[in-house]
């Protein structure tokens, strides 16, 4: 069983090494643009939060791809920090959204009109 | 793994501030409600402790943690300014939080955490540490903006700040990842070397630079990335607004200048035009939209946007492709001088706004200042000085700040930019002096309801005294600060 996992892992690694760098960069660009468009057009604040997470994960794809390309661990270290920051951001963001929902009974950004947007 | 002692010493102020923040957060649950003020004094004490350490570190450029952070007079200047701003904000908050019934210990904890993020930002020379510092600053500010958690307006401000702030951080991070892809490292020095190799036309570099401009543009609130500023400044508690308007802008400018000159200095020819457009748009929009505001916090928000535009003039000067070293350092040192002056006058103005109470609420409409000169002449006079200084009229500090900026612009052959800036300074005088006119030339209609009055307190008096002393002394005798900024900027590579 262990051998099988190891074999699969080694196989995936070889496949990953065969994929050219530009594919990863294009994938990350698509994910990033999806995130940006999501933030701009969706009205539900939870979906907006998820779109922001997409943007951050697009960045992580970039970092890991470049890191493997340069044979340089700095990019992977950066990914760990970025993930930690993203987790902290979600924690703060969801707390704010809950507090907002308690006072407004809504999570639609169009209804947050007290301050001129 | 062991850390060399010299590295620990280099980040000692940051460690002290973070330790104090943890102590405040830990002590908060066991502190009785009547003793919460002690936590404020504890926070203030930690800042006072940091000042001599930072002054003693002001000597030469020392890098620590294998070039993740650096200690140079440039970083120390910003740190000292940040201690001052945070200390005054804590003093300002004492009475304000009591009046607003949000006298909670964690306020000071978040303030210190935010400060530590800013300190990391200004001393970082690696995009990793710059990003972490920015996030530490912003995450704490999101919480602080929503601190009046029973008031819908404050929560709305917090949510807007959070959404747009993390959106901009995402863009900034994507730019950083592209820079990493170009340079193979996140060190600013390695990025500068890669820029020198790849040249100006590399599309990945240009895209990364634009993304970085957008990310930092949100943090320093320049047009067209300013949309969040008026809403957040209006909704947040006034003491937090003061902190955001001054400290976060100062720290973001500190990091911004370092990234674009040390890291992307080779791309000057590319970012110079971009900054020029952003600078002019900021000056025009900030000053023109401020005219129609009726809420003073909103007006000061647009004024802070406009001031970011003035400070950008210095960076534009430094970014001119053919500038010599002297012109470049004059531009940068005038940015530092301007932001130091801006800190005093804006904090002072917000302190006056925070003090103005109408019944149990804040008096934050410009109307609430009607006839103030008759009822409370001292407060009205202080507001007069801050407004005059914000408008840049001599002999106040605001004039000195603008004078050095415009002088740098003229010396760099950008006299036309200085002329535009002066014209919009004249526009700004209109809305600043309108507040003065309302205070001095109109009488309050008593029958209309409760008369707004100033809730003074000893700590608030100290804040106002410091702010007015800064505005007046720097206006009359700016030489020490000018020579400090001039020497500090020389250590910037």
mmCIF file with all atom_site columns, N, CA, C and O in Angstrom, chain A residues 28-29 32 49 52 55 59 62-63 66 70 72 75 78 81 85 89 93 96 99 104 112-117, chain B residues 128 131-132 135 139 152 155-156 158-160 162-163 166-167 173-174 176-177 180-181 184 186 231 234 298:
data_model
loop_
_atom_site.group_PDB
_atom_site.id
_atom_site.type_symbol
_atom_site.label_atom_id
_atom_site.label_alt_id
_atom_site.label_comp_id
_atom_site.label_asym_id
_atom_site.label_entity_id
_atom_site.label_seq_id
_atom_site.pdbx_PDB_ins_code
_atom_site.Cartn_x
_atom_site.Cartn_y
_atom_site.Cartn_z
_atom_site.occupancy
_atom_site.B_iso_or_equiv
_atom_site.pdbx_formal_charge
_atom_site.auth_seq_id
_atom_site.auth_comp_id
_atom_site.auth_asym_id
_atom_site.auth_atom_id
_atom_site.pdbx_PDB_model_num
ATOM 1   N N  . UNK A 1 28  ? -3.184  30.291 -13.138 1.00 0.00 ? 28  UNK A N  1
ATOM 2   C CA . UNK A 1 28  ? -3.296  31.213 -12.016 1.00 0.00 ? 28  UNK A CA 1
ATOM 3   C C  . UNK A 1 28  ? -3.922  32.526 -12.477 1.00 0.00 ? 28  UNK A C  1
ATOM 4   O O  . UNK A 1 28  ? -4.718  33.122 -11.751 1.00 0.00 ? 28  UNK A O  1
ATOM 5   N N  . UNK A 1 29  ? -3.599  32.956 -13.701 1.00 0.00 ? 29  UNK A N  1
ATOM 6   C CA . UNK A 1 29  ? -4.204  34.199 -14.209 1.00 0.00 ? 29  UNK A CA 1
ATOM 7   C C  . UNK A 1 29  ? -5.709  34.030 -14.347 1.00 0.00 ? 29  UNK A C  1
ATOM 8   O O  . UNK A 1 29  ? -6.488  34.928 -13.988 1.00 0.00 ? 29  UNK A O  1
ATOM 9   N N  . UNK A 1 32  ? -7.234  34.063 -10.910 1.00 0.00 ? 32  UNK A N  1
ATOM 10  C CA . UNK A 1 32  ? -7.173  35.420 -10.354 1.00 0.00 ? 32  UNK A CA 1
ATOM 11  C C  . UNK A 1 32  ? -8.259  36.302 -10.964 1.00 0.00 ? 32  UNK A C  1
ATOM 12  O O  . UNK A 1 32  ? -8.981  37.013 -10.257 1.00 0.00 ? 32  UNK A O  1
ATOM 13  N N  . UNK A 1 49  ? -16.245 37.368 -0.332  1.00 0.00 ? 49  UNK A N  1
ATOM 14  C CA . UNK A 1 49  ? -15.153 36.848 0.490   1.00 0.00 ? 49  UNK A CA 1
ATOM 15  C C  . UNK A 1 49  ? -14.507 35.640 -0.191  1.00 0.00 ? 49  UNK A C  1
ATOM 16  O O  . UNK A 1 49  ? -13.278 35.520 -0.240  1.00 0.00 ? 49  UNK A O  1
ATOM 17  N N  . UNK A 1 52  ? -12.339 36.688 -3.010  1.00 0.00 ? 52  UNK A N  1
ATOM 18  C CA . UNK A 1 52  ? -11.038 37.197 -2.552  1.00 0.00 ? 52  UNK A CA 1
ATOM 19  C C  . UNK A 1 52  ? -10.112 36.025 -2.253  1.00 0.00 ? 52  UNK A C  1
ATOM 20  O O  . UNK A 1 52  ? -8.915  36.046 -2.578  1.00 0.00 ? 52  UNK A O  1
ATOM 21  N N  . UNK A 1 55  ? -8.567  34.862 -5.356  1.00 0.00 ? 55  UNK A N  1
ATOM 22  C CA . UNK A 1 55  ? -7.435  35.699 -5.761  1.00 0.00 ? 55  UNK A CA 1
ATOM 23  C C  . UNK A 1 55  ? -6.174  35.281 -5.027  1.00 0.00 ? 55  UNK A C  1
ATOM 24  O O  . UNK A 1 55  ? -5.092  35.171 -5.613  1.00 0.00 ? 55  UNK A O  1
ATOM 25  N N  . UNK A 1 59  ? -2.551  33.429 -6.427  1.00 0.00 ? 59  UNK A N  1
ATOM 26  C CA . UNK A 1 59  ? -1.188  33.826 -6.086  1.00 0.00 ? 59  UNK A CA 1
ATOM 27  C C  . UNK A 1 59  ? -0.366  32.631 -5.632  1.00 0.00 ? 59  UNK A C  1
ATOM 28  O O  . UNK A 1 59  ? 0.795   32.481 -6.004  1.00 0.00 ? 59  UNK A O  1
ATOM 29  N N  . UNK A 1 62  ? 0.918   30.567 -8.443  1.00 0.00 ? 62  UNK A N  1
ATOM 30  C CA . UNK A 1 62  ? 2.080   31.249 -9.019  1.00 0.00 ? 62  UNK A CA 1
ATOM 31  C C  . UNK A 1 62  ? 3.337   30.971 -8.210  1.00 0.00 ? 62  UNK A C  1
ATOM 32  O O  . UNK A 1 62  ? 4.371   30.606 -8.753  1.00 0.00 ? 62  UNK A O  1
ATOM 33  N N  . UNK A 1 63  ? 3.221   31.169 -6.908  1.00 0.00 ? 63  UNK A N  1
ATOM 34  C CA . UNK A 1 63  ? 4.402   31.027 -6.051  1.00 0.00 ? 63  UNK A CA 1
ATOM 35  C C  . UNK A 1 63  ? 4.962   29.618 -6.132  1.00 0.00 ? 63  UNK A C  1
ATOM 36  O O  . UNK A 1 63  ? 6.171   29.420 -6.275  1.00 0.00 ? 63  UNK A O  1
ATOM 37  N N  . UNK A 1 66  ? 6.547   28.979 -9.650  1.00 0.00 ? 66  UNK A N  1
ATOM 38  C CA . UNK A 1 66  ? 7.850   29.644 -9.806  1.00 0.00 ? 66  UNK A CA 1
ATOM 39  C C  . UNK A 1 66  ? 8.885   28.991 -8.908  1.00 0.00 ? 66  UNK A C  1
ATOM 40  O O  . UNK A 1 66  ? 10.047  28.854 -9.284  1.00 0.00 ? 66  UNK A O  1
ATOM 41  N N  . UNK A 1 70  ? 12.370  27.662 -10.285 1.00 0.00 ? 70  UNK A N  1
ATOM 42  C CA . UNK A 1 70  ? 13.687  28.177 -9.887  1.00 0.00 ? 70  UNK A CA 1
ATOM 43  C C  . UNK A 1 70  ? 14.418  27.218 -8.963  1.00 0.00 ? 70  UNK A C  1
ATOM 44  O O  . UNK A 1 70  ? 15.542  27.496 -8.577  1.00 0.00 ? 70  UNK A O  1
ATOM 45  N N  . UNK A 1 72  ? 13.744  26.819 -5.817  1.00 0.00 ? 72  UNK A N  1
ATOM 46  C CA . UNK A 1 72  ? 14.001  27.798 -4.768  1.00 0.00 ? 72  UNK A CA 1
ATOM 47  C C  . UNK A 1 72  ? 12.843  27.706 -3.782  1.00 0.00 ? 72  UNK A C  1
ATOM 48  O O  . UNK A 1 72  ? 11.684  27.858 -4.178  1.00 0.00 ? 72  UNK A O  1
ATOM 49  N N  . UNK A 1 75  ? 9.570   30.607 -2.519  1.00 0.00 ? 75  UNK A N  1
ATOM 50  C CA . UNK A 1 75  ? 8.177   30.714 -2.954  1.00 0.00 ? 75  UNK A CA 1
ATOM 51  C C  . UNK A 1 75  ? 7.249   29.879 -2.097  1.00 0.00 ? 75  UNK A C  1
ATOM 52  O O  . UNK A 1 75  ? 6.144   30.306 -1.760  1.00 0.00 ? 75  UNK A O  1
ATOM 53  N N  . UNK A 1 78  ? 6.674   31.499 1.154   1.00 0.00 ? 78  UNK A N  1
ATOM 54  C CA . UNK A 1 78  ? 5.715   32.588 0.975   1.00 0.00 ? 78  UNK A CA 1
ATOM 55  C C  . UNK A 1 78  ? 4.291   32.044 0.988   1.00 0.00 ? 78  UNK A C  1
ATOM 56  O O  . UNK A 1 78  ? 3.376   32.641 1.570   1.00 0.00 ? 78  UNK A O  1
ATOM 57  N N  . UNK A 1 81  ? 3.012   31.533 4.479   1.00 0.00 ? 81  UNK A N  1
ATOM 58  C CA . UNK A 1 81  ? 2.626   32.798 5.106   1.00 0.00 ? 81  UNK A CA 1
ATOM 59  C C  . UNK A 1 81  ? 1.317   33.315 4.512   1.00 0.00 ? 81  UNK A C  1
ATOM 60  O O  . UNK A 1 81  ? 0.432   33.774 5.231   1.00 0.00 ? 81  UNK A O  1
ATOM 61  N N  . UNK A 1 85  ? -2.096  34.136 6.529   1.00 0.00 ? 85  UNK A N  1
ATOM 62  C CA . UNK A 1 85  ? -2.729  35.453 6.488   1.00 0.00 ? 85  UNK A CA 1
ATOM 63  C C  . UNK A 1 85  ? -4.163  35.322 5.976   1.00 0.00 ? 85  UNK A C  1
ATOM 64  O O  . UNK A 1 85  ? -5.082  35.939 6.523   1.00 0.00 ? 85  UNK A O  1
ATOM 65  N N  . UNK A 1 89  ? -7.519  36.465 7.787   1.00 0.00 ? 89  UNK A N  1
ATOM 66  C CA . UNK A 1 89  ? -8.403  37.418 7.116   1.00 0.00 ? 89  UNK A CA 1
ATOM 67  C C  . UNK A 1 89  ? -9.835  36.901 7.128   1.00 0.00 ? 89  UNK A C  1
ATOM 68  O O  . UNK A 1 89  ? -10.783 37.656 7.388   1.00 0.00 ? 89  UNK A O  1
ATOM 69  N N  . UNK A 1 93  ? -12.944 38.624 8.782   1.00 0.00 ? 93  UNK A N  1
ATOM 70  C CA . UNK A 1 93  ? -14.022 38.975 7.852   1.00 0.00 ? 93  UNK A CA 1
ATOM 71  C C  . UNK A 1 93  ? -15.340 38.360 8.255   1.00 0.00 ? 93  UNK A C  1
ATOM 72  O O  . UNK A 1 93  ? -16.379 39.036 8.269   1.00 0.00 ? 93  UNK A O  1
ATOM 73  N N  . UNK A 1 96  ? -16.842 40.127 11.169  1.00 0.00 ? 96  UNK A N  1
ATOM 74  C CA . UNK A 1 96  ? -17.461 41.404 10.780  1.00 0.00 ? 96  UNK A CA 1
ATOM 75  C C  . UNK A 1 96  ? -18.805 41.130 10.105  1.00 0.00 ? 96  UNK A C  1
ATOM 76  O O  . UNK A 1 96  ? -19.808 41.808 10.375  1.00 0.00 ? 96  UNK A O  1
ATOM 77  N N  . UNK A 1 99  ? -21.449 40.252 12.686  1.00 0.00 ? 99  UNK A N  1
ATOM 78  C CA . UNK A 1 99  ? -21.901 41.450 13.406  1.00 0.00 ? 99  UNK A CA 1
ATOM 79  C C  . UNK A 1 99  ? -22.817 42.291 12.523  1.00 0.00 ? 99  UNK A C  1
ATOM 80  O O  . UNK A 1 99  ? -23.843 42.821 12.977  1.00 0.00 ? 99  UNK A O  1
ATOM 81  N N  . UNK A 1 104 ? -28.340 44.144 10.533  1.00 0.00 ? 104 UNK A N  1
ATOM 82  C CA . UNK A 1 104 ? -29.060 44.463 9.304   1.00 0.00 ? 104 UNK A CA 1
ATOM 83  C C  . UNK A 1 104 ? -29.962 43.346 8.834   1.00 0.00 ? 104 UNK A C  1
ATOM 84  O O  . UNK A 1 104 ? -30.778 43.556 7.936   1.00 0.00 ? 104 UNK A O  1
ATOM 85  N N  . UNK A 1 112 ? -26.250 47.976 2.134   1.00 0.00 ? 112 UNK A N  1
ATOM 86  C CA . UNK A 1 112 ? -25.428 48.738 3.070   1.00 0.00 ? 112 UNK A CA 1
ATOM 87  C C  . UNK A 1 112 ? -25.327 50.159 2.546   1.00 0.00 ? 112 UNK A C  1
ATOM 88  O O  . UNK A 1 112 ? -24.394 50.531 1.862   1.00 0.00 ? 112 UNK A O  1
ATOM 89  N N  . UNK A 1 113 ? -26.327 50.951 2.866   1.00 0.00 ? 113 UNK A N  1
ATOM 90  C CA . UNK A 1 113 ? -26.488 52.256 2.220   1.00 0.00 ? 113 UNK A CA 1
ATOM 91  C C  . UNK A 1 113 ? -26.341 53.414 3.191   1.00 0.00 ? 113 UNK A C  1
ATOM 92  O O  . UNK A 1 113 ? -26.575 54.549 2.826   1.00 0.00 ? 113 UNK A O  1
ATOM 93  N N  . UNK A 1 114 ? -26.045 53.127 4.472   1.00 0.00 ? 114 UNK A N  1
ATOM 94  C CA . UNK A 1 114 ? -25.999 54.228 5.437   1.00 0.00 ? 114 UNK A CA 1
ATOM 95  C C  . UNK A 1 114 ? -24.922 55.230 5.054   1.00 0.00 ? 114 UNK A C  1
ATOM 96  O O  . UNK A 1 114 ? -25.090 56.432 5.205   1.00 0.00 ? 114 UNK A O  1
ATOM 97  N N  . UNK A 1 115 ? -23.793 54.699 4.601   1.00 0.00 ? 115 UNK A N  1
ATOM 98  C CA . UNK A 1 115 ? -22.738 55.572 4.126   1.00 0.00 ? 115 UNK A CA 1
ATOM 99  C C  . UNK A 1 115 ? -22.821 55.553 2.617   1.00 0.00 ? 115 UNK A C  1
ATOM 100 O O  . UNK A 1 115 ? -22.981 54.497 2.031   1.00 0.00 ? 115 UNK A O  1
ATOM 101 N N  . UNK A 1 116 ? -22.744 56.726 2.011   1.00 0.00 ? 116 UNK A N  1
ATOM 102 C CA . UNK A 1 116 ? -22.798 56.771 0.552   1.00 0.00 ? 116 UNK A CA 1
ATOM 103 C C  . UNK A 1 116 ? -21.677 55.895 0.016   1.00 0.00 ? 116 UNK A C  1
ATOM 104 O O  . UNK A 1 116 ? -20.519 56.106 0.339   1.00 0.00 ? 116 UNK A O  1
ATOM 105 N N  . UNK A 1 117 ? -21.983 54.898 -0.740  1.00 0.00 ? 117 UNK A N  1
ATOM 106 C CA . UNK A 1 117 ? -20.954 53.944 -1.185  1.00 0.00 ? 117 UNK A CA 1
ATOM 107 C C  . UNK A 1 117 ? -19.957 54.588 -2.125  1.00 0.00 ? 117 UNK A C  1
ATOM 108 O O  . UNK A 1 117 ? -20.340 55.255 -3.061  1.00 0.00 ? 117 UNK A O  1
ATOM 109 N N  . UNK B 2 128 ? 8.115   39.804 1.281   1.00 0.00 ? 128 UNK B N  1
ATOM 110 C CA . UNK B 2 128 ? 7.412   38.950 2.247   1.00 0.00 ? 128 UNK B CA 1
ATOM 111 C C  . UNK B 2 128 ? 7.100   39.724 3.515   1.00 0.00 ? 128 UNK B C  1
ATOM 112 O O  . UNK B 2 128 ? 5.952   39.752 3.975   1.00 0.00 ? 128 UNK B O  1
ATOM 113 N N  . UNK B 2 131 ? 4.570   42.501 2.930   1.00 0.00 ? 131 UNK B N  1
ATOM 114 C CA . UNK B 2 131 ? 3.202   41.995 2.836   1.00 0.00 ? 131 UNK B CA 1
ATOM 115 C C  . UNK B 2 131 ? 2.665   41.648 4.217   1.00 0.00 ? 131 UNK B C  1
ATOM 116 O O  . UNK B 2 131 ? 1.529   42.007 4.558   1.00 0.00 ? 131 UNK B O  1
ATOM 117 N N  . UNK B 2 132 ? 3.490   40.968 5.022   1.00 0.00 ? 132 UNK B N  1
ATOM 118 C CA . UNK B 2 132 ? 3.011   40.581 6.358   1.00 0.00 ? 132 UNK B CA 1
ATOM 119 C C  . UNK B 2 132 ? 2.726   41.808 7.212   1.00 0.00 ? 132 UNK B C  1
ATOM 120 O O  . UNK B 2 132 ? 1.720   41.860 7.936   1.00 0.00 ? 132 UNK B O  1
ATOM 121 N N  . UNK B 2 135 ? -0.532  43.368 6.124   1.00 0.00 ? 135 UNK B N  1
ATOM 122 C CA . UNK B 2 135 ? -1.711  42.611 6.547   1.00 0.00 ? 135 UNK B CA 1
ATOM 123 C C  . UNK B 2 135 ? -1.958  42.758 8.047   1.00 0.00 ? 135 UNK B C  1
ATOM 124 O O  . UNK B 2 135 ? -3.101  42.883 8.482   1.00 0.00 ? 135 UNK B O  1
ATOM 125 N N  . UNK B 2 139 ? -5.505  44.104 9.110   1.00 0.00 ? 139 UNK B N  1
ATOM 126 C CA . UNK B 2 139 ? -6.446  43.251 9.840   1.00 0.00 ? 139 UNK B CA 1
ATOM 127 C C  . UNK B 2 139 ? -6.856  43.906 11.153  1.00 0.00 ? 139 UNK B C  1
ATOM 128 O O  . UNK B 2 139 ? -8.028  43.875 11.541  1.00 0.00 ? 139 UNK B O  1
ATOM 129 N N  . UNK B 2 152 ? -24.822 50.475 13.427  1.00 0.00 ? 152 UNK B N  1
ATOM 130 C CA . UNK B 2 152 ? -24.796 49.925 12.071  1.00 0.00 ? 152 UNK B CA 1
ATOM 131 C C  . UNK B 2 152 ? -23.766 50.634 11.191  1.00 0.00 ? 152 UNK B C  1
ATOM 132 O O  . UNK B 2 152 ? -23.111 50.014 10.364  1.00 0.00 ? 152 UNK B O  1
ATOM 133 N N  . UNK B 2 155 ? -20.256 49.297 11.696  1.00 0.00 ? 155 UNK B N  1
ATOM 134 C CA . UNK B 2 155 ? -20.101 47.956 11.132  1.00 0.00 ? 155 UNK B CA 1
ATOM 135 C C  . UNK B 2 155 ? -20.026 48.012 9.626   1.00 0.00 ? 155 UNK B C  1
ATOM 136 O O  . UNK B 2 155 ? -19.251 47.282 8.990   1.00 0.00 ? 155 UNK B O  1
ATOM 137 N N  . UNK B 2 156 ? -20.856 48.881 9.058   1.00 0.00 ? 156 UNK B N  1
ATOM 138 C CA . UNK B 2 156 ? -20.843 49.008 7.603   1.00 0.00 ? 156 UNK B CA 1
ATOM 139 C C  . UNK B 2 156 ? -19.487 49.512 7.124   1.00 0.00 ? 156 UNK B C  1
ATOM 140 O O  . UNK B 2 156 ? -18.927 49.010 6.140   1.00 0.00 ? 156 UNK B O  1
ATOM 141 N N  . UNK B 2 158 ? -16.695 49.085 8.646   1.00 0.00 ? 158 UNK B N  1
ATOM 142 C CA . UNK B 2 158 ? -15.756 47.993 8.834   1.00 0.00 ? 158 UNK B CA 1
ATOM 143 C C  . UNK B 2 158 ? -15.845 46.995 7.689   1.00 0.00 ? 158 UNK B C  1
ATOM 144 O O  . UNK B 2 158 ? -14.824 46.556 7.148   1.00 0.00 ? 158 UNK B O  1
ATOM 145 N N  . UNK B 2 159 ? -17.099 46.636 7.293   1.00 0.00 ? 159 UNK B N  1
ATOM 146 C CA . UNK B 2 159 ? -17.266 45.650 6.223   1.00 0.00 ? 159 UNK B CA 1
ATOM 147 C C  . UNK B 2 159 ? -16.733 46.184 4.904   1.00 0.00 ? 159 UNK B C  1
ATOM 148 O O  . UNK B 2 159 ? -16.051 45.476 4.162   1.00 0.00 ? 159 UNK B O  1
ATOM 149 N N  . UNK B 2 160 ? -17.004 47.469 4.617   1.00 0.00 ? 160 UNK B N  1
ATOM 150 C CA . UNK B 2 160 ? -16.503 48.040 3.365   1.00 0.00 ? 160 UNK B CA 1
ATOM 151 C C  . UNK B 2 160 ? -14.988 48.078 3.360   1.00 0.00 ? 160 UNK B C  1
ATOM 152 O O  . UNK B 2 160 ? -14.342 47.756 2.356   1.00 0.00 ? 160 UNK B O  1
ATOM 153 N N  . UNK B 2 162 ? -13.047 46.150 5.033   1.00 0.00 ? 162 UNK B N  1
ATOM 154 C CA . UNK B 2 162 ? -12.542 44.783 4.925   1.00 0.00 ? 162 UNK B CA 1
ATOM 155 C C  . UNK B 2 162 ? -12.567 44.293 3.482   1.00 0.00 ? 162 UNK B C  1
ATOM 156 O O  . UNK B 2 162 ? -11.568 43.773 2.975   1.00 0.00 ? 162 UNK B O  1
ATOM 157 N N  . UNK B 2 163 ? -13.701 44.460 2.815   1.00 0.00 ? 163 UNK B N  1
ATOM 158 C CA . UNK B 2 163 ? -13.825 43.931 1.455   1.00 0.00 ? 163 UNK B CA 1
ATOM 159 C C  . UNK B 2 163 ? -12.812 44.607 0.530   1.00 0.00 ? 163 UNK B C  1
ATOM 160 O O  . UNK B 2 163 ? -12.038 43.942 -0.169  1.00 0.00 ? 163 UNK B O  1
ATOM 161 N N  . UNK B 2 166 ? -9.033  43.825 1.640   1.00 0.00 ? 166 UNK B N  1
ATOM 162 C CA . UNK B 2 166 ? -8.468  42.511 1.302   1.00 0.00 ? 166 UNK B CA 1
ATOM 163 C C  . UNK B 2 166 ? -8.431  42.311 -0.211  1.00 0.00 ? 166 UNK B C  1
ATOM 164 O O  . UNK B 2 166 ? -7.559  41.603 -0.711  1.00 0.00 ? 166 UNK B O  1
ATOM 165 N N  . UNK B 2 167 ? -9.344  42.954 -0.920  1.00 0.00 ? 167 UNK B N  1
ATOM 166 C CA . UNK B 2 167 ? -9.278  42.943 -2.389  1.00 0.00 ? 167 UNK B CA 1
ATOM 167 C C  . UNK B 2 167 ? -7.944  43.538 -2.850  1.00 0.00 ? 167 UNK B C  1
ATOM 168 O O  . UNK B 2 167 ? -7.234  42.954 -3.673  1.00 0.00 ? 167 UNK B O  1
ATOM 169 N N  . UNK B 2 173 ? -0.607  41.080 -3.604  1.00 0.00 ? 173 UNK B N  1
ATOM 170 C CA . UNK B 2 173 ? 0.061   39.785 -3.491  1.00 0.00 ? 173 UNK B CA 1
ATOM 171 C C  . UNK B 2 173 ? 0.292   39.176 -4.868  1.00 0.00 ? 173 UNK B C  1
ATOM 172 O O  . UNK B 2 173 ? 1.327   38.557 -5.112  1.00 0.00 ? 173 UNK B O  1
ATOM 173 N N  . UNK B 2 174 ? -0.652  39.353 -5.783  1.00 0.00 ? 174 UNK B N  1
ATOM 174 C CA . UNK B 2 174 ? -0.465  38.812 -7.130  1.00 0.00 ? 174 UNK B CA 1
ATOM 175 C C  . UNK B 2 174 ? 0.718   39.514 -7.812  1.00 0.00 ? 174 UNK B C  1
ATOM 176 O O  . UNK B 2 174 ? 1.521   38.875 -8.482  1.00 0.00 ? 174 UNK B O  1
ATOM 177 N N  . UNK B 2 176 ? 3.251   40.757 -6.244  1.00 0.00 ? 176 UNK B N  1
ATOM 178 C CA . UNK B 2 176 ? 4.458   40.227 -5.610  1.00 0.00 ? 176 UNK B CA 1
ATOM 179 C C  . UNK B 2 176 ? 4.831   38.885 -6.223  1.00 0.00 ? 176 UNK B C  1
ATOM 180 O O  . UNK B 2 176 ? 5.994   38.606 -6.501  1.00 0.00 ? 176 UNK B O  1
ATOM 181 N N  . UNK B 2 177 ? 3.808   38.041 -6.478  1.00 0.00 ? 177 UNK B N  1
ATOM 182 C CA . UNK B 2 177 ? 4.116   36.710 -7.017  1.00 0.00 ? 177 UNK B CA 1
ATOM 183 C C  . UNK B 2 177 ? 4.711   36.825 -8.418  1.00 0.00 ? 177 UNK B C  1
ATOM 184 O O  . UNK B 2 177 ? 5.612   36.067 -8.779  1.00 0.00 ? 177 UNK B O  1
ATOM 185 N N  . UNK B 2 180 ? 8.242   37.823 -8.038  1.00 0.00 ? 180 UNK B N  1
ATOM 186 C CA . UNK B 2 180 ? 9.025   36.651 -7.649  1.00 0.00 ? 180 UNK B CA 1
ATOM 187 C C  . UNK B 2 180 ? 9.338   35.807 -8.876  1.00 0.00 ? 180 UNK B C  1
ATOM 188 O O  . UNK B 2 180 ? 10.447  35.274 -9.024  1.00 0.00 ? 180 UNK B O  1
ATOM 189 N N  . UNK B 2 181 ? 8.356   35.706 -9.783  1.00 0.00 ? 181 UNK B N  1
ATOM 190 C CA . UNK B 2 181 ? 8.571   34.937 -10.996 1.00 0.00 ? 181 UNK B CA 1
ATOM 191 C C  . UNK B 2 181 ? 9.644   35.560 -11.881 1.00 0.00 ? 181 UNK B C  1
ATOM 192 O O  . UNK B 2 181 ? 10.373  34.859 -12.577 1.00 0.00 ? 181 UNK B O  1
ATOM 193 N N  . UNK B 2 184 ? 13.054  35.648 -9.089  1.00 0.00 ? 184 UNK B N  1
ATOM 194 C CA . UNK B 2 184 ? 13.471  34.446 -8.383  1.00 0.00 ? 184 UNK B CA 1
ATOM 195 C C  . UNK B 2 184 ? 13.734  34.680 -6.914  1.00 0.00 ? 184 UNK B C  1
ATOM 196 O O  . UNK B 2 184 ? 14.283  33.830 -6.223  1.00 0.00 ? 184 UNK B O  1
ATOM 197 N N  . UNK B 2 186 ? 12.314  37.477 -3.381  1.00 0.00 ? 186 UNK B N  1
ATOM 198 C CA . UNK B 2 186 ? 11.444  38.588 -3.001  1.00 0.00 ? 186 UNK B CA 1
ATOM 199 C C  . UNK B 2 186 ? 12.230  39.724 -2.349  1.00 0.00 ? 186 UNK B C  1
ATOM 200 O O  . UNK B 2 186 ? 11.638  40.712 -1.923  1.00 0.00 ? 186 UNK B O  1
ATOM 201 N N  . UNK B 2 231 ? -16.207 56.718 3.149   1.00 0.00 ? 231 UNK B N  1
ATOM 202 C CA . UNK B 2 231 ? -17.158 55.894 3.883   1.00 0.00 ? 231 UNK B CA 1
ATOM 203 C C  . UNK B 2 231 ? -16.562 55.370 5.180   1.00 0.00 ? 231 UNK B C  1
ATOM 204 O O  . UNK B 2 231 ? -17.190 55.429 6.245   1.00 0.00 ? 231 UNK B O  1
ATOM 205 N N  . UNK B 2 234 ? -15.868 58.086 7.752   1.00 0.00 ? 234 UNK B N  1
ATOM 206 C CA . UNK B 2 234 ? -17.085 58.629 8.360   1.00 0.00 ? 234 UNK B CA 1
ATOM 207 C C  . UNK B 2 234 ? -17.663 57.653 9.373   1.00 0.00 ? 234 UNK B C  1
ATOM 208 O O  . UNK B 2 234 ? -18.084 58.038 10.455  1.00 0.00 ? 234 UNK B O  1
ATOM 209 N N  . UNK B 2 298 ? -16.144 63.323 6.787   1.00 0.00 ? 298 UNK B N  1
ATOM 210 C CA . UNK B 2 298 ? -16.082 63.038 5.358   1.00 0.00 ? 298 UNK B CA 1
ATOM 211 C C  . UNK B 2 298 ? -15.220 64.072 4.638   1.00 0.00 ? 298 UNK B C  1
ATOM 212 O O  . UNK B 2 298 ? -14.450 63.758 3.746   1.00 0.00 ? 298 UNK B O  1
#
